[in-house]
XYZ file of C-alpha atoms in Angstrom:
613
model
C 0.000 0.000 0.000
C 1.419 3.454 -0.923
C 2.666 5.497 2.032
C 0.010 8.251 1.695
C -2.817 5.717 1.464
C -1.432 3.849 4.488
C -1.340 7.046 6.531
C -4.940 7.843 5.570
C -6.031 4.302 6.429
C -4.358 4.342 9.831
C -5.959 7.679 10.654
C -9.495 6.236 10.329
C -11.085 5.385 13.688
C -11.071 1.617 14.303
C -14.854 1.295 14.621
C -15.319 2.771 11.104
C -13.112 0.071 9.580
C -14.558 -2.931 11.387
C -18.018 -2.425 12.773
C -19.983 -1.742 9.585
C -18.616 -2.629 6.183
C -21.419 -0.694 4.486
C -20.539 2.644 6.116
C -19.527 5.310 3.596
C -15.903 6.291 3.393
C -15.693 9.403 5.604
C -13.059 10.913 3.292
C -15.256 11.002 0.183
C -16.770 14.245 -1.089
C -20.235 12.850 -0.369
C -19.498 12.119 3.277
C -17.846 15.510 3.700
C -20.852 17.364 2.232
C -23.319 15.445 4.403
C -21.361 16.498 7.496
C -21.222 20.090 6.232
C -24.953 20.141 5.449
C -25.874 18.817 8.904
C -23.721 21.476 10.527
C -24.922 24.437 8.418
C -28.633 23.504 8.186
C -29.635 21.775 11.446
C -33.248 21.243 10.343
C -33.001 17.454 10.023
C -34.210 17.657 6.451
C -33.167 15.035 3.865
C -29.738 15.594 2.427
C -29.920 17.466 -0.909
C -29.781 14.752 -3.566
C -29.238 17.329 -6.311
C -25.999 18.617 -4.766
C -24.838 15.124 -3.866
C -25.209 14.074 -7.514
C -22.928 16.915 -8.626
C -20.018 16.149 -6.316
C -16.520 15.344 -7.440
C -15.744 11.670 -8.126
C -12.116 12.219 -7.097
C -10.809 9.718 -4.591
C -9.532 10.919 -1.235
C -5.985 10.206 -2.366
C -6.402 12.113 -5.651
C -7.998 15.070 -3.871
C -5.068 15.291 -1.474
C -2.557 14.944 -4.303
C -4.040 17.642 -6.518
C -4.663 19.976 -3.609
C -1.000 19.722 -2.643
C 0.018 20.295 -6.248
C -2.051 23.487 -6.453
C -0.730 24.712 -3.106
C 2.789 24.857 -4.501
C 1.896 26.494 -7.822
C -1.458 26.440 -9.692
C 0.289 26.186 -13.076
C 1.912 22.928 -11.943
C -1.489 21.321 -12.595
C -1.207 21.819 -16.381
C 1.159 18.899 -17.130
C -1.319 16.604 -15.351
C -4.416 18.232 -16.871
C -5.798 15.343 -18.924
C -5.538 12.898 -16.028
C -6.997 15.436 -13.613
C -9.925 16.305 -15.905
C -10.774 12.672 -16.470
C -10.624 11.754 -12.794
C -12.595 14.841 -11.665
C -15.204 14.735 -14.502
C -14.375 18.178 -15.891
C -14.739 19.866 -19.281
C -11.242 20.317 -20.671
C -9.622 20.826 -24.056
C -7.938 17.738 -25.485
C -4.369 17.780 -26.697
C -3.848 18.163 -30.428
C -2.084 15.494 -32.437
C 1.260 16.978 -33.413
C 1.225 15.635 -36.978
C -1.644 15.242 -39.385
C -2.241 11.807 -40.911
C -1.222 11.170 -44.482
C -4.286 9.498 -45.971
C -7.027 11.506 -47.657
C -10.082 9.728 -46.228
C -10.480 11.130 -42.742
C -13.266 9.137 -41.094
C -13.595 8.971 -37.312
C -10.738 11.392 -36.647
C -10.489 13.643 -33.613
C -8.450 16.700 -32.587
C -5.801 16.814 -35.290
C -3.506 19.663 -36.227
C -3.639 20.045 -40.016
C -0.924 22.608 -40.705
C 0.618 22.978 -44.161
C -1.561 20.077 -45.254
C -2.231 19.766 -48.989
C 0.170 22.588 -49.815
C 0.737 22.792 -53.580
C -1.424 19.681 -54.049
C -2.421 18.918 -57.648
C -5.880 17.413 -58.055
C -7.328 14.831 -55.734
C -9.811 15.154 -52.916
C -9.695 15.103 -49.120
C -12.853 13.873 -47.416
C -13.493 14.577 -43.732
C -16.416 12.365 -42.748
C -17.664 11.697 -39.228
C -14.863 13.925 -37.996
C -14.793 14.771 -34.258
C -18.218 13.199 -33.809
C -19.886 13.751 -30.404
C -16.674 15.124 -28.878
C -17.171 17.355 -25.868
C -14.515 19.840 -26.989
C -13.221 19.058 -30.462
C -10.237 21.265 -31.304
C -9.101 21.193 -34.920
C -6.574 23.425 -36.616
C -6.384 23.904 -40.376
C -3.553 26.324 -41.143
C -2.187 26.896 -44.629
C -4.463 24.108 -45.837
C -4.497 23.602 -49.649
C -2.254 26.602 -50.112
C -1.113 27.026 -53.749
C -3.091 23.916 -54.692
C -4.557 23.312 -58.166
C -7.846 21.530 -58.729
C -7.838 20.165 -55.183
C -11.218 19.427 -53.524
C -11.975 19.381 -49.791
C -15.168 17.902 -48.396
C -16.184 18.345 -44.746
C -19.199 16.090 -44.147
C -20.781 15.377 -40.773
C -18.013 17.441 -39.179
C -18.033 17.994 -35.402
C -21.703 17.062 -34.824
C -23.103 16.951 -31.290
C -20.053 18.688 -29.845
C -20.163 20.800 -26.728
C -17.697 23.557 -27.570
C -16.253 23.417 -31.069
C -13.060 25.314 -31.846
C -11.985 25.179 -35.476
C -9.403 27.494 -36.955
C -9.285 27.725 -40.738
C -6.386 30.126 -41.243
C -4.733 30.863 -44.595
C -7.011 28.218 -46.085
C -6.778 27.745 -49.880
C -4.582 30.823 -50.244
C -3.778 31.405 -53.939
C -5.445 28.090 -54.779
C -6.616 27.575 -58.360
C -9.764 25.625 -59.171
C -11.147 22.906 -56.948
C -13.784 23.349 -54.287
C -14.456 23.117 -50.563
C -17.733 21.725 -49.285
C -18.895 22.153 -45.680
C -21.954 19.901 -45.324
C -23.721 19.170 -42.064
C -20.974 21.099 -40.273
C -21.204 21.616 -36.515
C -24.840 20.524 -36.300
C -26.464 20.051 -32.876
C -23.451 21.635 -31.189
C -23.449 23.602 -27.970
C -21.027 26.456 -28.635
C -19.414 26.507 -32.066
C -16.404 28.842 -32.203
C -15.346 28.855 -35.850
C -12.736 31.112 -37.395
C -12.163 31.544 -41.130
C -9.205 33.910 -41.454
C -7.361 34.823 -44.662
C -9.514 32.163 -46.274
C -9.333 31.990 -50.090
C -7.023 35.027 -50.199
C -5.823 35.531 -53.741
C -7.427 32.291 -54.938
C -8.777 31.723 -58.437
C -12.077 29.929 -58.953
C -11.898 27.837 -55.759
C -15.605 27.353 -54.955
C -16.962 27.132 -51.407
C -20.291 25.677 -50.289
C -21.603 25.997 -46.727
C -24.636 23.688 -46.454
C -26.382 22.833 -43.173
C -23.699 24.885 -41.442
C -24.094 25.388 -37.662
C -27.737 24.288 -37.834
C -29.631 23.507 -34.620
C -26.892 24.868 -32.363
C -27.325 26.608 -29.019
C -25.006 29.582 -29.382
C -21.646 30.465 -30.814
C -19.527 32.639 -33.072
C -18.436 32.382 -36.677
C -15.829 34.801 -37.917
C -15.032 35.314 -41.592
C -12.053 37.675 -41.687
C -10.119 38.371 -44.838
C -12.300 35.812 -46.631
C -11.823 35.797 -50.403
C -9.743 38.946 -50.309
C -8.233 39.728 -53.690
C -9.662 36.502 -55.108
C -10.882 35.981 -58.659
C -14.161 34.296 -59.568
C -14.792 32.615 -56.223
C -18.420 31.459 -55.873
C -19.555 30.939 -52.283
C -22.884 29.447 -51.336
C -24.279 29.774 -47.775
C -27.266 27.441 -47.746
C -29.214 26.543 -44.617
C -26.692 28.536 -42.567
C -27.325 28.783 -38.801
C -30.844 27.438 -39.281
C -32.864 26.759 -36.102
C -30.025 28.048 -33.893
C -30.574 29.850 -30.618
C -27.815 32.465 -30.639
C -25.374 32.887 -33.490
C -22.927 35.755 -33.957
C -21.384 35.918 -37.415
C -18.814 38.485 -38.451
C -17.976 39.025 -42.115
C -15.056 41.441 -42.140
C -13.015 42.363 -45.217
C -15.007 39.656 -46.975
C -14.453 39.642 -50.747
C -12.451 42.862 -50.477
C -10.634 43.865 -53.683
C -11.945 40.676 -55.295
C -12.773 40.217 -58.956
C -16.114 38.643 -59.808
C -16.974 37.265 -56.338
C -20.350 35.517 -56.238
C -21.968 34.887 -52.843
C -25.385 33.366 -52.243
C -27.076 33.345 -48.809
C -30.044 30.947 -48.919
C -32.068 30.198 -45.803
C -29.533 32.189 -43.813
C -30.335 32.521 -40.129
C -33.813 31.118 -40.693
C -35.881 30.453 -37.553
C -33.121 31.104 -34.994
C -33.755 32.520 -31.566
C -31.301 35.414 -31.669
C -28.736 36.181 -34.336
C -26.256 38.987 -34.785
C -24.655 39.418 -38.200
C -21.926 41.912 -38.933
C -20.977 42.623 -42.541
C -18.081 45.089 -42.445
C -16.014 46.123 -45.457
C -17.874 43.378 -47.306
C -17.037 43.284 -51.049
C -15.412 46.698 -50.702
C -13.717 47.848 -53.908
C -14.706 44.567 -55.551
C -15.010 44.302 -59.317
C -18.372 42.982 -60.588
C -19.346 41.450 -57.271
C -22.607 39.527 -57.043
C -24.332 38.831 -53.724
C -27.747 37.228 -53.302
C -29.621 37.084 -50.002
C -32.598 34.747 -50.362
C -34.848 33.960 -47.384
C -32.547 35.927 -45.081
C -33.510 36.258 -41.427
C -36.714 34.251 -41.501
C -39.435 33.493 -38.974
C -38.952 34.358 -35.312
C -35.588 36.001 -35.896
C -34.506 38.250 -33.064
C -31.238 40.098 -33.303
C -29.269 42.717 -35.178
C -27.693 42.988 -38.596
C -25.050 45.532 -39.501
C -24.088 46.144 -43.113
C -21.260 48.669 -42.957
C -19.127 49.715 -45.913
C -20.954 47.019 -47.865
C -20.071 47.083 -51.576
C -18.478 50.475 -51.060
C -16.395 51.779 -53.927
C -16.986 48.674 -56.009
C -17.331 48.411 -59.752
C -20.836 47.331 -60.822
C -21.787 45.445 -57.637
C -25.037 43.483 -57.913
C -26.832 42.823 -54.630
C -30.241 41.169 -54.381
C -32.101 40.903 -51.054
C -35.115 38.647 -51.525
C -37.510 37.895 -48.673
C -35.443 39.774 -46.093
C -36.879 39.654 -42.588
C -40.386 38.643 -41.566
C -43.559 40.056 -40.050
C -42.605 38.773 -36.611
C -38.955 39.764 -36.657
C -37.695 41.852 -33.772
C -34.289 43.471 -33.943
C -32.401 46.165 -35.773
C -30.901 46.437 -39.237
C -28.304 49.095 -39.957
C -27.111 49.782 -43.496
C -24.241 52.278 -43.451
C -22.063 53.336 -46.368
C -23.999 50.752 -48.342
C -22.920 50.760 -52.010
C -21.504 54.245 -51.471
C -19.261 55.557 -54.248
C -19.824 52.356 -56.203
C -19.740 52.512 -59.992
C -23.048 51.495 -61.597
C -24.480 49.479 -58.675
C -27.569 47.268 -58.982
C -29.169 46.784 -55.571
C -32.680 45.452 -55.107
C -34.793 44.646 -52.043
C -37.831 42.397 -52.589
C -40.191 41.888 -49.647
C -38.028 43.732 -47.147
C -39.201 44.086 -43.551
C -37.033 45.820 -40.997
C -37.378 47.093 -37.445
C -36.192 49.848 -37.526
C -33.846 50.433 -40.450
C -31.167 53.047 -41.018
C -29.959 53.652 -44.545
C -27.033 56.037 -44.208
C -24.653 57.156 -46.941
C -26.494 54.850 -49.290
C -25.854 54.613 -53.025
C -27.877 57.343 -54.734
C -28.680 55.367 -57.897
C -29.309 51.801 -58.932
C -31.443 50.951 -55.902
C -34.893 49.323 -56.172
C -37.257 48.567 -53.270
C -40.298 46.332 -53.800
C -42.805 45.635 -51.024
C -40.722 47.516 -48.467
C -41.958 47.588 -44.882
C -40.198 49.322 -42.035
C -41.942 48.357 -38.796
C -41.101 50.157 -35.601
C -42.723 47.712 -33.213
C -42.755 43.916 -33.232
C -45.841 42.398 -34.773
C -47.833 39.992 -32.697
C -50.592 37.478 -33.097
C -53.559 36.800 -30.839
C -53.886 33.296 -29.481
C -57.326 31.675 -29.088
C -57.073 32.487 -25.384
C -57.083 36.164 -26.264
C -53.514 36.704 -25.063
C -51.068 38.530 -27.276
C -48.011 36.417 -27.918
C -44.978 37.185 -30.048
C -43.979 34.148 -32.000
C -40.264 34.419 -31.308
C -40.721 33.753 -27.587
C -40.792 30.028 -26.891
C -44.315 29.016 -25.855
C -44.563 28.351 -22.138
C -41.262 29.994 -21.260
C -43.158 32.612 -19.239
C -46.648 32.350 -17.814
C -49.002 33.917 -15.283
C -49.575 32.625 -11.768
C -53.151 31.730 -12.678
C -51.798 28.959 -14.948
C -50.613 26.984 -11.911
C -53.967 25.399 -11.174
C -55.188 21.823 -11.356
C -56.545 20.960 -14.784
C -54.810 23.745 -16.732
C -53.266 22.652 -20.041
C -50.250 24.734 -21.031
C -47.156 24.467 -23.234
C -43.933 23.357 -21.562
C -40.748 25.022 -22.855
C -37.592 23.077 -23.491
C -36.181 22.848 -19.960
C -33.531 20.234 -20.771
C -30.102 20.732 -19.250
C -28.009 21.491 -22.339
C -24.813 22.093 -20.432
C -22.068 19.452 -20.586
C -21.924 17.069 -17.663
C -19.393 18.217 -15.085
C -18.820 17.954 -11.346
C -18.030 20.367 -8.563
C -14.417 20.378 -7.531
C -13.709 19.755 -3.848
C -13.606 23.093 -2.101
C -10.010 22.484 -1.053
C -9.096 22.411 -4.754
C -11.432 25.025 -6.238
C -10.399 27.703 -3.757
C -6.763 27.275 -4.825
C -7.512 27.913 -8.509
C -7.327 31.573 -9.610
C -10.711 32.915 -10.701
C -9.091 34.919 -13.482
C -9.720 34.340 -17.186
C -6.128 34.625 -18.354
C -4.577 32.588 -15.545
C -7.284 29.925 -15.619
C -7.140 29.782 -19.414
C -3.427 29.078 -19.205
C -3.883 26.364 -16.585
C -6.640 24.631 -18.581
C -5.010 25.080 -22.007
C -7.912 27.255 -23.120
C -6.559 30.449 -24.708
C -8.850 33.357 -25.479
C -9.308 32.389 -29.136
C -10.934 29.057 -28.312
C -14.521 28.267 -27.406
C -13.600 27.109 -23.908
C -11.427 30.182 -23.384
C -14.323 32.411 -24.352
C -16.671 30.511 -22.024
C -14.246 30.969 -19.107
C -13.918 34.698 -19.797
C -17.686 35.224 -20.182
C -18.487 33.377 -16.952
C -15.892 35.273 -14.923
C -17.031 38.579 -16.424
C -20.639 37.887 -15.420
C -19.574 36.806 -11.945
C -17.469 39.972 -11.514
C -20.291 42.224 -12.701
C -21.633 44.593 -10.046
C -25.003 43.417 -8.696
C -28.162 45.087 -9.911
C -30.176 47.305 -7.587
C -31.450 45.173 -4.702
C -29.587 42.071 -5.900
C -27.210 39.947 -3.847
C -25.121 37.654 -5.996
C -22.267 35.163 -5.819
C -20.707 32.488 -8.045
C -20.125 29.373 -5.915
C -17.363 27.098 -7.195
C -18.145 24.290 -4.769
C -21.227 22.757 -3.203
C -20.152 24.098 0.190
C -19.920 27.630 -1.239
C -23.476 27.368 -2.538
C -24.786 26.221 0.834
C -22.966 29.099 2.531
C -24.474 31.682 0.182
C -28.015 30.344 0.499
C -27.760 30.275 4.297
C -26.307 33.812 4.387
C -29.344 35.144 2.490
C -32.175 32.946 3.764
C -31.029 31.602 7.140
C -30.186 28.025 8.057
C -33.687 26.556 7.612
C -33.424 26.218 3.828
C -34.171 23.638 1.150
C -32.921 23.529 -2.470
C -35.509 22.543 -5.081
C -35.356 21.787 -8.789
C -37.590 20.284 -11.456
C -37.274 16.509 -11.326
C -36.549 15.894 -15.024
C -37.050 17.337 -18.503
C -40.116 15.208 -19.260
C -42.799 17.185 -21.056
C -40.346 19.595 -22.670
C -41.642 21.115 -25.886
C -45.066 19.567 -25.475
C -48.452 20.356 -23.972
C -48.716 19.395 -20.303
C -51.528 19.074 -17.794
C -51.087 20.660 -14.368
C -51.875 18.295 -11.496
C -51.669 18.924 -7.775
C -50.046 22.260 -6.919
C -48.383 23.173 -3.623
C -47.297 26.659 -2.609
C -44.058 26.623 -0.635
C -44.469 28.227 2.808
C -48.214 28.078 2.299
C -47.952 30.105 -0.893
C -46.882 33.181 1.032
C -44.655 35.860 -0.473
C -41.076 35.016 0.306
C -37.604 35.393 -1.136
C -35.394 32.809 -2.731
C -31.911 32.214 -4.057
C -31.846 31.038 -7.667
C -28.745 29.300 -9.021
C -28.028 28.878 -12.732
C -25.275 26.807 -14.324
C -22.413 28.570 -16.061
C -20.288 27.187 -18.880
C -16.932 26.474 -17.251
C -14.421 23.602 -16.979
C -15.861 22.625 -13.579
C -19.256 23.347 -12.064
C -19.762 27.019 -11.318
C -23.195 28.452 -10.585
C -24.442 32.021 -10.811
C -26.555 32.463 -7.674
C -28.542 35.560 -6.801
C -31.191 36.536 -4.318
C -34.705 36.995 -5.665
C -37.026 39.010 -3.374
C -40.818 39.055 -3.450
C -41.547 35.709 -5.036
C -43.821 32.750 -4.566
C -42.405 29.285 -5.137
C -44.553 26.357 -6.231
C -44.212 22.627 -6.674
C -46.538 21.075 -9.234
C -47.304 17.648 -10.588
C -46.849 17.628 -14.355
C -49.186 15.192 -16.086
C -49.522 13.811 -19.589
C -52.425 15.464 -21.407
C -53.393 12.154 -23.017
C -52.933 9.616 -20.210
C -53.371 11.990 -17.233
C -50.434 10.148 -15.608
C -47.670 11.975 -13.759
C -44.581 12.460 -15.931
C -42.653 15.042 -13.936
C -42.495 17.030 -10.715
C -41.945 20.690 -11.514
C -40.730 23.633 -9.482
C -41.866 27.081 -10.593
C -41.062 30.539 -9.322
C -43.309 33.579 -9.712
C -41.699 37.023 -9.611
C -44.188 39.430 -8.072
C -42.184 42.638 -8.481
C -41.202 43.225 -12.129
C -40.978 47.017 -11.954
C -37.213 47.069 -12.603
C -37.343 44.662 -15.540
C -36.646 45.926 -19.040
C -39.677 46.788 -21.144
C -38.219 44.584 -23.875
C -37.933 41.550 -21.592
C -39.218 38.415 -23.291
C -41.779 37.928 -20.536
C -43.622 41.126 -21.458
C -43.332 40.447 -25.159
C -44.787 36.978 -24.598
C -47.526 37.988 -22.157
C -48.376 41.375 -23.636
C -47.722 43.638 -20.650
C -45.151 46.017 -19.191
C -42.793 46.251 -16.178
C -44.549 46.339 -12.827
C -47.976 45.587 -14.267
C -47.985 41.789 -13.889
C -46.239 38.960 -12.091
C -44.129 36.611 -14.232
C -43.641 32.895 -13.604
C -41.267 30.344 -15.103
C -40.143 26.794 -14.442
C -36.819 25.992 -12.818
C -34.900 24.283 -15.601
C -33.222 20.915 -15.311
C -29.726 21.509 -13.952
C -30.683 24.731 -12.131
C -32.187 25.112 -8.668
C -33.883 27.553 -6.351
C -33.478 27.802 -2.577
C -36.257 28.860 -0.209
C -37.129 28.473 3.436
C -38.252 24.983 4.430
C -41.956 24.461 5.063
């Protein structure tokens, strides 16, 4: 037996090692939290199963080892990162393969560094199929790929599907390539946070076609950056088809795209159709291009909420042709800004067919060659009236917000998608988490997650939100351990507290029937502490106090069978006076701040704390 294990064994009281073989190991995270819970909340309530399920699986020996390692120097953890992440059930970036494989049929490959691959290749095709499939954090690097190639084809099919945080860097891709094509089909579909960078892509190329089909469809959120794409290229056709379709939050930046190009041809078909929120930035797009041709067909479709910025678009070009067909929709909410659009261009042809914006600024716009057909500039979001008589904007997910009167036996209502879409992770033991710096740069270095990667961005965003000053009347904290969360809840609510969460995600996206309803603390007005998961290598929650609420538990039944399918927890905010007038709750329910209460379910993976009954 190793020395450290022997010491730990000998330190255990004799009766714990002999009297009851079924007794839990007192050095496990579970045993430690049970002791901590009993000490901090002496109400003899059941131990919180939710918190116990999120505890670190690290052994007592591993916890001691890694804690000692961090005590000497936090960066000393990095060489042991992969072992540590696996043992502690964390979300960490994998290590890249140093050399790319030599064959051209890349099926079932993961996390490979393709640098200088296919340089000066003549003909042939590389096929990337089932690449980085269902990886939590696929990290792929394509630098100087197909540079100076001639007639070389690249096909990316079923690339990085079902990933959690995708980081792909396409840098200096197909630079000065001649002929050939690149196809991105079913790329990054069903991913959590795609972080995709196309930089100096197609620079100076000649006739190297690009097709983006089913690109980033059905994703949760993420960024795509097209910088220096097709700059100075000749005759490069690019087709964006079914791009970011059915995605929740997509931010795309097209900067210096097609700049100084000759004969670029770009088609955006079903671009950003039916997403939750999208932000598109077209800056210096096709600037000074010669005979550029851009087509936007079915751009920003149903339920699109977000902003588009077209700045210096087609500026100074020679005979640019731009066609916006079916731009926007009756129910679109967001802003469109067209600045320096086609300005100083020679003989532009710009047409808008069925354009609907909200609102729209056309500044420094081309004075000639512009045609608008069926142009509508709405200043307020359109809405429809449901059979119930309530005004509901279509872009708000049905059932996401509701009134307190809906929590009654026999009410049929829509259930939003409350599934926990975060990657599975565990809390770190407090003795370890408190030794890690809560700083984006330092933590990014320790976890091999630089700022340019998806995980690096997630770390920075979480820390920024945690460091944000609290709102008026808010008390907030970001616990990095289960013990920290208990401490915060007790500090706000006292030691007679209970954490509650919805039992499962059953009923999500469907109609549900409300069964028996119970108001916590007799349905009296109270305050709670709500805790929401953050995207981070280990479990970190954003917890904040919520005054003037009522908390409910409700049986959720199947509409058809009337059988119980879930046990839901809902919280009703009674004071909404400080909420934004544009909050989704008011858009969905047709009211304004302070005029109504707003209720919502506690999502799977989140929890709310309130005084015990």
